[in-house]
Amino acid sequence: MNPQPLGPLAALPAPQPLGPLAALPAPHIEYSQIAPAIIVFAAAIVGVLVESFAPAGIRAKAHAVIGGGAVVAALIAVAVLADTGSRPRAVLAGSVADDGLSLALQGLLLISTLPALALMVARYDSLTHTEAVPLTLFALGGMLAFVSAQDWLTLFVALEVFSLPLYLLCALAKRRGLLPLEAALKYFLLGAFSSAILLFGIALRFAATGSTSITAAPQDAVLGTIGAALIGVGLLFKVGAVPFHSWVPDVYQGAPTPVTAFMAAATKIAAFGVLVRLTLVAFRDVPWRPVIAAVAVVTVLVGSVIAVTQNDVKRMLAYSAIAHTGFLLIGVFAGTVRGTGAVCFYLAVYGLSTVGAFAVAAAVRETRPDGGTVEVSDLERWAGLGRSRPLLAGAMALFLLSFAGIPLTGGFTGKFAVFAAAAQQGGGGLVVVGVLASALAAVFYLRVLMTMYFAPAHEFAPDVPRVDPLTGFAIALGIAAVLALGVFPQPLLDLFADLTVFRGR
């Protein structure tokens, strides 16, 4: 029997090529330009394998070697990339910015993370699990991608990559009861809300521009403005600006002190890095300066006023961090390359001095009946610390003086730089408010100094044990940064003065 034709199917044309899609070249991935993030993520994965298969007795030392080595190697990679030319540009199909700003922020993140990791390894006895270092490396890798994101999708994914490990790290404290769990839950819930708001803003911005590039100009002004506002809310939550600051004191107080040190320094560097990039290249169509000015004024005042009433050292440092967020926003207000350099300089001083201050807080401990030690964060019990442990008290005094902006400290130079940048762009009123807030903030910093040096020793003053070498390293690095950047700030100011920023085609 002869086969019958298949009716209409027999007349179907042969498959055609896919048109322009068939000619699309394979994306070119510049691995060398993302080497710092690759190194950190690879070390984090190795840390997970160590946690899974290595004997419990060697995990802490293995994590210390892997984590510290990865941060140093990534820092070397940043230095090598900084010596190469051909920037600013976008790499990885336009999703990552290869410019001076991204390299400067990555360097600041790595330098601030190194003493925080040292403090974490030194204070493993205060953590419930040894996987804190791999989690920290995952968070650091997300931050490295976050500050160089040139695409909205890359930015959001990087945000979640560094946020999720932080939620877990907050809950790892031993012997703190339910306080760490409360801190982690608050951080997670509020962080989820802020991420959802930011994602909604990204969706509106995409609808307005038709592109996921952060440099794309919106075709619909209303959608573009609303999207920018929602994205700004998500970022202001991450930096702890008022009125999105409610999580900061509870999380800083409840989380393990090494984790708090890492969060206080690295998260602020990452979030402010993205904030300055967006104000320079993405939100040029939005009148963002009045909003930044209003938020900066409220933030410095709320942080400075409430800090005066705090009796817990970690909580006092949390409100101090809120006040510093306001000072940094004054630098963001400038919206210029000089203002961006001033913000980067401020972040360099703030990051290292904050880790040093929390390292001192972690070192002020007392011995428990079972032979272990526990932190003493009640400010009243620090009375007489200047006489019993003069080196620790002296280090804390130096950090507090830098926070207050006393001359010959890095904090003074940082505040002067952001104030000068804002004044050049018509922010004279902001500068006046910032100076007054600095004077108010000096009240609670001096209160700590008075307690340590002039108050009679507390009835239950702790017998502070000897400081271990890793904690001493974190404190010494903070001291060196405060003094060096206070007495010889010009080299770093010059380095940050001419940062290149990729602004799109």
Coordinates of C-alpha atoms in Angstrom, one line a residue:
M1 CA 0.0 0.0 0.0
N2 CA 1.3 3.4 -1.0
P3 CA 1.7 5.8 1.9
Q4 CA -0.9 8.6 1.9
P5 CA 0.1 12.3 2.2
L6 CA -0.1 13.8 5.6
G7 CA -2.6 16.5 4.6
P8 CA -1.8 20.0 5.7
L9 CA 1.2 18.8 7.7
A10 CA 3.0 17.8 4.6
A11 CA 3.0 21.4 3.4
L12 CA 4.6 22.8 6.6
P13 CA 7.8 24.7 5.7
A14 CA 11.1 23.6 7.1
P15 CA 12.2 25.2 10.4
Q16 CA 13.6 28.7 9.9
P17 CA 16.6 30.2 11.7
L18 CA 15.8 32.3 14.8
G19 CA 16.4 35.6 13.1
P20 CA 18.6 38.1 15.0
L21 CA 18.8 35.7 18.0
A22 CA 20.8 33.2 16.0
A23 CA 23.5 35.8 15.4
L24 CA 23.8 36.9 19.0
P25 CA 27.4 36.3 20.2
A26 CA 28.1 34.4 23.4
P27 CA 28.5 36.9 26.3
H28 CA 32.0 37.7 27.2
I29 CA 32.8 37.3 30.9
E30 CA 35.8 39.4 32.2
Y31 CA 36.7 37.1 35.1
S32 CA 39.7 39.2 36.0
Q33 CA 37.5 42.3 36.7
I34 CA 35.4 40.4 39.3
A35 CA 38.4 38.5 40.8
P36 CA 37.9 39.9 44.3
A37 CA 34.4 38.6 44.6
I38 CA 35.3 35.3 43.0
I39 CA 38.1 34.8 45.6
V40 CA 35.8 35.6 48.5
F41 CA 33.0 33.4 47.3
A42 CA 35.4 30.5 46.6
A43 CA 36.8 30.8 50.1
A44 CA 33.3 30.8 51.5
I45 CA 32.5 27.6 49.7
V46 CA 35.7 26.0 51.0
G47 CA 34.7 27.1 54.5
V48 CA 31.4 25.3 54.1
L49 CA 33.3 22.1 53.1
V50 CA 35.6 22.6 56.1
E51 CA 32.5 23.0 58.4
S52 CA 31.0 19.8 56.9
F53 CA 34.0 17.4 56.9
A54 CA 36.8 18.8 59.1
P55 CA 37.2 17.6 62.7
A56 CA 35.7 20.0 65.2
G57 CA 39.0 20.7 66.8
I58 CA 40.6 22.3 63.8
R59 CA 37.7 24.2 62.3
A60 CA 38.3 27.5 64.0
K61 CA 42.0 27.6 62.9
A62 CA 41.1 26.5 59.4
H63 CA 38.4 29.2 59.1
A64 CA 40.9 31.8 60.3
V65 CA 43.5 30.8 57.7
I66 CA 41.0 30.5 54.9
G67 CA 39.0 33.7 55.7
G68 CA 42.0 35.9 56.4
G69 CA 43.9 34.6 53.4
A70 CA 40.9 35.2 51.1
V71 CA 40.4 38.8 52.3
V72 CA 44.1 39.5 51.8
A73 CA 44.2 37.9 48.4
A74 CA 41.1 39.8 47.3
L75 CA 42.7 43.0 48.6
I76 CA 45.7 42.3 46.4
A77 CA 43.4 41.7 43.5
V78 CA 41.8 45.1 44.0
A79 CA 45.2 46.7 44.1
V80 CA 46.2 45.0 40.9
L81 CA 43.0 46.0 39.2
A82 CA 43.5 49.6 40.3
D83 CA 46.8 49.7 38.4
T84 CA 45.2 48.7 35.1
G85 CA 43.7 51.3 32.7
S86 CA 40.7 51.3 30.4
R87 CA 38.2 52.4 32.9
P88 CA 35.5 53.5 33.6
R89 CA 33.4 51.0 31.7
A90 CA 30.8 48.3 32.2
V91 CA 31.7 44.6 32.1
L92 CA 29.8 41.3 32.3
A93 CA 27.3 42.4 29.6
G94 CA 26.9 45.7 31.3
S95 CA 25.9 44.4 34.7
V96 CA 29.0 45.4 36.6
A97 CA 30.8 48.8 36.7
D98 CA 34.6 48.7 36.4
D99 CA 35.5 52.2 37.7
G100 CA 37.4 53.9 40.4
L101 CA 34.4 54.1 42.7
S102 CA 33.7 50.3 42.7
L103 CA 37.4 49.5 43.4
A104 CA 37.6 52.1 46.2
L105 CA 34.5 50.7 47.9
Q106 CA 35.7 47.1 47.5
G107 CA 39.0 48.0 49.1
L108 CA 37.2 49.7 52.0
L109 CA 35.0 46.6 52.5
L110 CA 38.0 44.3 52.5
I111 CA 40.1 46.4 54.8
S112 CA 37.2 46.8 57.3
T113 CA 36.3 43.1 57.2
L114 CA 39.9 42.0 58.1
P115 CA 39.8 43.2 61.7
A116 CA 36.2 42.1 62.1
L117 CA 37.1 38.6 61.0
A118 CA 40.0 38.6 63.5
L119 CA 37.6 39.6 66.2
M120 CA 35.2 36.9 65.2
V121 CA 37.9 34.2 65.3
A122 CA 39.1 35.5 68.7
R123 CA 35.6 35.5 70.1
Y124 CA 34.5 32.1 68.8
D125 CA 33.5 31.2 72.4
S126 CA 30.7 33.8 72.2
L127 CA 29.2 32.2 69.1
T128 CA 27.0 29.1 68.9
H129 CA 28.5 27.8 65.6
T130 CA 31.8 28.0 63.9
E131 CA 30.3 28.6 60.4
A132 CA 30.2 32.3 61.3
V133 CA 33.3 32.9 59.1
P134 CA 31.9 31.3 55.9
L135 CA 28.7 33.2 56.4
T136 CA 30.7 36.4 56.8
L137 CA 32.5 35.6 53.6
F138 CA 29.3 35.0 51.7
A139 CA 28.0 38.4 53.0
L140 CA 31.3 40.1 52.0
G141 CA 31.1 38.6 48.5
G142 CA 27.6 39.9 48.1
M143 CA 28.7 43.4 49.2
L144 CA 31.6 43.4 46.7
A145 CA 29.1 42.7 44.0
F146 CA 26.6 45.2 45.4
V147 CA 28.9 48.2 45.3
S148 CA 29.9 47.5 41.7
A149 CA 26.4 46.7 40.3
Q150 CA 25.5 48.5 37.1
D151 CA 22.2 46.6 36.6
W152 CA 19.1 46.6 38.8
L153 CA 18.9 42.8 38.8
T154 CA 22.5 42.4 39.8
L155 CA 22.0 45.0 42.5
F156 CA 19.0 43.2 44.0
V157 CA 20.5 39.7 43.9
A158 CA 23.7 41.0 45.5
L159 CA 21.6 42.7 48.2
E160 CA 19.9 39.4 49.1
V161 CA 23.2 37.5 48.9
F162 CA 24.7 39.7 51.7
S163 CA 21.5 40.2 53.7
L164 CA 20.6 36.6 54.3
P165 CA 23.9 35.6 55.9
L166 CA 23.6 38.6 58.2
Y167 CA 20.2 37.5 59.4
L168 CA 21.7 34.2 60.4
L169 CA 24.8 35.7 62.0
C170 CA 22.7 37.8 64.3
A171 CA 21.2 34.8 66.0
L172 CA 24.5 33.0 66.8
A173 CA 25.3 34.5 70.2
K174 CA 25.8 32.2 73.2
R175 CA 24.5 32.9 76.8
R176 CA 22.4 35.9 75.7
G177 CA 18.9 34.3 76.2
L178 CA 16.4 35.3 73.6
L179 CA 18.0 38.6 72.8
P180 CA 19.9 37.4 69.7
L181 CA 16.9 35.6 68.4
E182 CA 14.8 38.8 68.8
A183 CA 17.5 40.8 67.1
A184 CA 17.7 38.3 64.2
L185 CA 13.9 38.2 63.8
K186 CA 13.5 42.0 63.8
Y187 CA 16.3 42.3 61.3
F188 CA 14.9 39.6 59.1
L189 CA 11.3 41.0 59.1
L190 CA 12.2 44.6 58.6
G191 CA 14.9 43.7 56.1
A192 CA 12.4 41.6 54.1
F193 CA 10.0 44.6 54.0
S194 CA 12.8 46.9 52.8
S195 CA 13.9 44.5 50.2
A196 CA 10.4 44.1 48.9
I197 CA 10.0 47.9 48.7
L198 CA 13.3 48.2 46.9
L199 CA 12.3 45.4 44.4
F200 CA 9.0 47.2 43.8
G201 CA 10.9 50.4 43.0
I202 CA 13.1 48.5 40.6
A203 CA 10.1 47.2 38.8
L204 CA 8.6 50.7 38.4
R205 CA 12.0 52.0 37.3
F206 CA 12.1 49.2 34.7
A207 CA 8.6 50.1 33.6
A208 CA 9.7 53.7 33.2
T209 CA 12.9 53.1 31.3
G210 CA 12.4 49.7 29.5
S211 CA 15.9 48.7 30.6
T212 CA 17.5 47.1 33.7
S213 CA 20.5 49.4 33.4
I214 CA 20.8 51.9 36.3
T215 CA 21.9 54.6 33.9
A216 CA 18.8 54.3 31.6
A217 CA 16.8 57.5 31.5
P218 CA 13.0 57.1 32.2
Q219 CA 10.5 57.7 29.6
D220 CA 7.7 58.1 32.1
A221 CA 8.6 60.8 34.7
V222 CA 6.0 59.7 37.3
L223 CA 6.9 56.0 37.3
G224 CA 10.6 56.9 37.3
T225 CA 10.2 59.2 40.3
I226 CA 8.1 56.8 42.3
G227 CA 10.5 54.0 41.5
A228 CA 13.5 56.1 42.6
A229 CA 11.7 57.0 45.9
L230 CA 11.0 53.3 46.7
I231 CA 14.6 52.3 45.9
G232 CA 15.8 55.1 48.1
V233 CA 13.7 53.8 51.0
G234 CA 15.3 50.4 50.7
L235 CA 18.8 51.8 50.8
L236 CA 18.0 54.3 53.6
F237 CA 16.9 51.2 55.7
K238 CA 20.2 49.5 55.1
V239 CA 22.2 52.6 56.2
G240 CA 20.0 53.0 59.3
A241 CA 18.7 56.5 58.5
V242 CA 15.7 58.0 60.3
P243 CA 12.8 57.1 60.1
F244 CA 14.0 53.6 59.0
H245 CA 16.4 53.2 61.9
S246 CA 14.3 51.2 64.5
W247 CA 16.2 48.0 63.8
V248 CA 19.7 49.4 64.5
P249 CA 19.8 49.6 68.3
D250 CA 18.1 46.3 68.9
V251 CA 20.2 44.4 66.4
Y252 CA 23.5 46.0 67.4
Q253 CA 22.8 45.1 71.1
G254 CA 21.4 41.6 70.5
A255 CA 23.8 40.3 67.9
P256 CA 27.2 38.8 68.9
T257 CA 29.7 41.7 69.2
P258 CA 32.0 40.5 66.3
V259 CA 29.0 40.3 64.1
T260 CA 27.9 43.7 65.2
A261 CA 31.3 45.1 64.3
F262 CA 31.2 43.6 60.8
M263 CA 27.6 44.9 60.2
A264 CA 28.3 48.3 61.5
A265 CA 31.3 48.8 59.2
A266 CA 30.7 46.7 56.1
T267 CA 27.0 47.2 55.7
K268 CA 27.3 50.9 55.9
I269 CA 30.1 51.0 53.4
A270 CA 28.2 48.9 50.9
A271 CA 24.9 50.8 51.2
F272 CA 26.4 54.2 51.1
G273 CA 28.5 53.1 48.1
V274 CA 25.4 52.2 46.1
L275 CA 23.6 55.4 47.4
V276 CA 26.3 57.7 46.0
R277 CA 26.5 55.8 42.7
L278 CA 22.7 56.1 42.2
T279 CA 22.6 59.8 43.0
L280 CA 25.5 60.4 40.6
V281 CA 24.4 58.3 37.6
A282 CA 20.9 56.9 38.0
F283 CA 18.6 59.6 39.6
R284 CA 19.6 62.6 37.7
D285 CA 16.0 63.0 36.6
V286 CA 14.8 63.0 40.3
P287 CA 15.0 66.0 42.7
W288 CA 16.6 63.9 45.4
R289 CA 18.6 66.6 47.2
P290 CA 15.8 68.1 49.3
V291 CA 14.9 64.6 50.5
I292 CA 18.5 63.7 51.4
A293 CA 18.8 67.1 53.2
A294 CA 15.7 66.5 55.3
V295 CA 16.6 62.9 56.2
A296 CA 20.2 64.0 57.1
V297 CA 19.0 66.7 59.5
V298 CA 16.5 64.4 61.2
T299 CA 19.0 61.5 61.4
V300 CA 21.9 63.5 63.0
L301 CA 19.5 65.0 65.6
V302 CA 17.7 61.8 66.5
G303 CA 20.9 59.8 66.8
S304 CA 22.7 62.4 68.8
V305 CA 19.8 63.1 71.2
I306 CA 18.8 59.5 72.0
A307 CA 22.4 58.4 72.4
V308 CA 22.8 60.7 75.4
T309 CA 20.3 58.6 77.4
Q310 CA 21.8 55.1 76.7
N311 CA 23.4 53.1 79.5
D312 CA 24.4 50.1 77.4
V313 CA 27.7 50.6 75.5
K314 CA 26.6 48.6 72.4
R315 CA 23.3 50.4 72.3
M316 CA 25.1 53.8 72.7
L317 CA 27.4 52.9 69.7
A318 CA 24.3 52.0 67.7
Y319 CA 22.7 55.4 68.1
S320 CA 26.2 56.9 67.4
A321 CA 26.1 54.9 64.1
I322 CA 22.7 56.5 63.3
A323 CA 24.2 60.0 63.9
H324 CA 27.1 59.1 61.6
T325 CA 24.6 58.1 59.0
G326 CA 23.3 61.6 59.1
F327 CA 26.8 63.1 58.7
L328 CA 27.5 60.8 55.7
L329 CA 24.2 61.9 54.1
I330 CA 25.5 65.4 54.2
G331 CA 28.3 64.3 52.0
V332 CA 25.8 62.5 49.7
F333 CA 23.9 65.8 49.4
A334 CA 26.8 67.3 47.5
G335 CA 26.2 64.9 44.6
T336 CA 29.6 65.6 43.1
V337 CA 32.8 63.6 42.6
R338 CA 34.4 65.6 45.5
G339 CA 31.5 64.7 47.7
T340 CA 31.8 61.1 46.8
G341 CA 35.5 61.1 47.7
A342 CA 34.6 62.8 51.0
V343 CA 32.1 60.1 51.7
C344 CA 34.6 57.3 50.9
F345 CA 37.2 59.0 53.2
Y346 CA 34.6 59.2 56.0
L347 CA 33.7 55.5 55.5
A348 CA 37.4 54.5 55.7
V349 CA 37.8 56.2 59.1
Y350 CA 34.4 55.1 60.4
G351 CA 34.8 51.5 59.3
L352 CA 38.1 50.8 61.1
S353 CA 37.4 52.9 64.2
T354 CA 33.9 51.3 64.6
V355 CA 35.4 47.8 64.4
G356 CA 38.0 48.9 67.0
A357 CA 35.4 50.3 69.3
F358 CA 33.4 47.1 69.2
A359 CA 36.6 45.2 69.8
V360 CA 37.2 47.1 73.0
A361 CA 33.6 46.4 74.0
A362 CA 34.2 42.7 73.3
A363 CA 37.4 42.8 75.4
V364 CA 35.8 44.3 78.5
R365 CA 34.7 40.9 80.0
E366 CA 34.4 39.2 83.3
T367 CA 34.9 35.6 84.4
R368 CA 31.8 33.5 85.0
P369 CA 31.6 30.8 87.8
D370 CA 32.1 28.0 85.3
G371 CA 35.4 29.5 84.1
G372 CA 34.1 31.1 80.9
T373 CA 33.9 34.9 80.2
V374 CA 31.0 37.2 79.4
E375 CA 30.9 40.7 78.0
V376 CA 30.1 43.6 80.3
S377 CA 28.2 46.2 78.3
D378 CA 26.7 48.2 81.2
L379 CA 28.3 51.6 81.1
E380 CA 28.2 52.0 84.9
R381 CA 30.4 49.0 85.4
W382 CA 33.0 50.5 83.2
A383 CA 33.7 53.1 86.0
G384 CA 37.4 53.0 86.8
L385 CA 38.4 51.2 83.6
G386 CA 40.9 54.0 82.9
R387 CA 42.9 53.0 86.1
S388 CA 42.5 49.2 85.9
R389 CA 43.1 48.8 82.2
P390 CA 44.6 52.0 80.9
L391 CA 45.4 50.7 77.4
L392 CA 41.9 49.5 76.7
A393 CA 40.4 52.7 78.1
G394 CA 42.8 54.8 76.1
A395 CA 41.9 53.0 72.9
M396 CA 38.2 53.5 73.5
A397 CA 38.9 57.2 74.4
L398 CA 40.7 57.7 71.1
F399 CA 37.8 56.1 69.1
L400 CA 35.2 58.2 70.9
L401 CA 37.2 61.4 70.3
S402 CA 37.4 60.5 66.6
F403 CA 33.6 59.9 66.5
A404 CA 33.1 63.3 68.1
G405 CA 35.3 65.0 65.5
I406 CA 38.1 66.2 67.7
P407 CA 41.0 67.7 65.6
L408 CA 44.0 65.5 64.8
T409 CA 41.8 62.5 64.5
G410 CA 40.5 60.9 61.4
G411 CA 36.9 61.7 62.4
F412 CA 37.6 65.4 62.3
T413 CA 39.0 65.2 58.8
G414 CA 36.1 63.1 57.6
K415 CA 33.5 65.5 58.9
F416 CA 35.4 68.5 57.5
A417 CA 35.5 66.8 54.1
V418 CA 31.8 66.1 53.9
F419 CA 30.9 69.5 55.3
A420 CA 33.1 71.3 52.8
A421 CA 31.7 69.3 49.9
A422 CA 28.1 70.0 50.9
A423 CA 28.8 73.7 51.5
Q424 CA 30.1 74.0 47.9
Q425 CA 26.7 72.8 46.6
G426 CA 24.6 75.2 48.7
G427 CA 24.3 73.1 51.8
G428 CA 25.3 75.8 54.3
G429 CA 22.3 75.1 56.5
L430 CA 23.2 71.4 56.6
V431 CA 26.7 72.2 57.7
V432 CA 25.4 74.3 60.5
V433 CA 23.1 71.5 61.7
G434 CA 26.0 69.1 61.4
V435 CA 28.3 71.2 63.5
L436 CA 25.6 71.6 66.2
A437 CA 24.9 67.9 66.2
S438 CA 28.6 67.2 66.5
A439 CA 28.7 69.3 69.6
L440 CA 25.6 67.5 71.0
A441 CA 27.2 64.1 70.2
A442 CA 30.3 65.1 72.2
V443 CA 28.1 65.1 75.3
F444 CA 27.6 61.3 75.3
Y445 CA 31.1 60.6 74.2
L446 CA 32.5 62.6 77.0
R447 CA 30.1 60.9 79.4
V448 CA 31.8 57.6 78.6
L449 CA 35.2 59.2 79.1
M450 CA 34.2 60.6 82.4
T451 CA 32.9 57.2 83.5
M452 CA 36.1 55.4 82.6
Y453 CA 38.6 58.0 84.1
F454 CA 36.9 60.1 86.8
A455 CA 34.1 58.0 88.3
P456 CA 34.9 55.9 91.3
A457 CA 35.3 52.2 90.6
H458 CA 32.0 50.3 90.4
E459 CA 31.1 47.9 93.2
F460 CA 30.9 45.1 90.6
A461 CA 33.7 46.3 88.3
P462 CA 34.8 43.4 86.1
D463 CA 38.2 41.9 86.4
V464 CA 39.0 42.3 82.7
P465 CA 41.2 39.4 81.4
R466 CA 44.2 39.9 79.2
V467 CA 43.4 40.9 75.6
D468 CA 44.2 38.2 73.1
P469 CA 46.4 38.9 70.0
L470 CA 43.6 38.9 67.4
T471 CA 41.4 41.3 69.4
G472 CA 44.5 43.4 70.0
F473 CA 45.1 43.5 66.2
A474 CA 41.5 44.8 65.6
I475 CA 42.0 47.5 68.2
A476 CA 45.5 48.4 66.9
L477 CA 44.4 48.7 63.3
G478 CA 41.6 51.1 64.4
I479 CA 44.0 53.2 66.4
A480 CA 46.4 53.4 63.5
A481 CA 43.7 54.5 61.1
V482 CA 42.4 57.2 63.4
L483 CA 45.8 58.6 64.0
A484 CA 47.2 58.3 60.5
L485 CA 44.1 59.6 58.8
G486 CA 43.9 62.4 61.3
V487 CA 47.5 63.6 61.1
F488 CA 48.3 62.7 57.4
P489 CA 44.9 62.6 55.6
Q490 CA 46.1 64.2 52.4
P491 CA 47.3 61.0 50.5
L492 CA 43.9 59.3 50.9
L493 CA 42.0 62.4 50.2
D494 CA 43.9 62.9 47.0
L495 CA 43.3 59.2 46.1
F496 CA 39.6 59.6 46.5
A497 CA 39.4 63.1 45.0
D498 CA 39.5 62.0 41.4
L499 CA 37.5 58.7 41.5
T500 CA 36.2 57.7 38.1
V501 CA 32.5 56.8 37.9
F502 CA 30.9 55.0 35.0
R503 CA 27.9 57.0 33.8
G504 CA 26.8 54.9 30.9
R505 CA 27.0 55.6 27.2

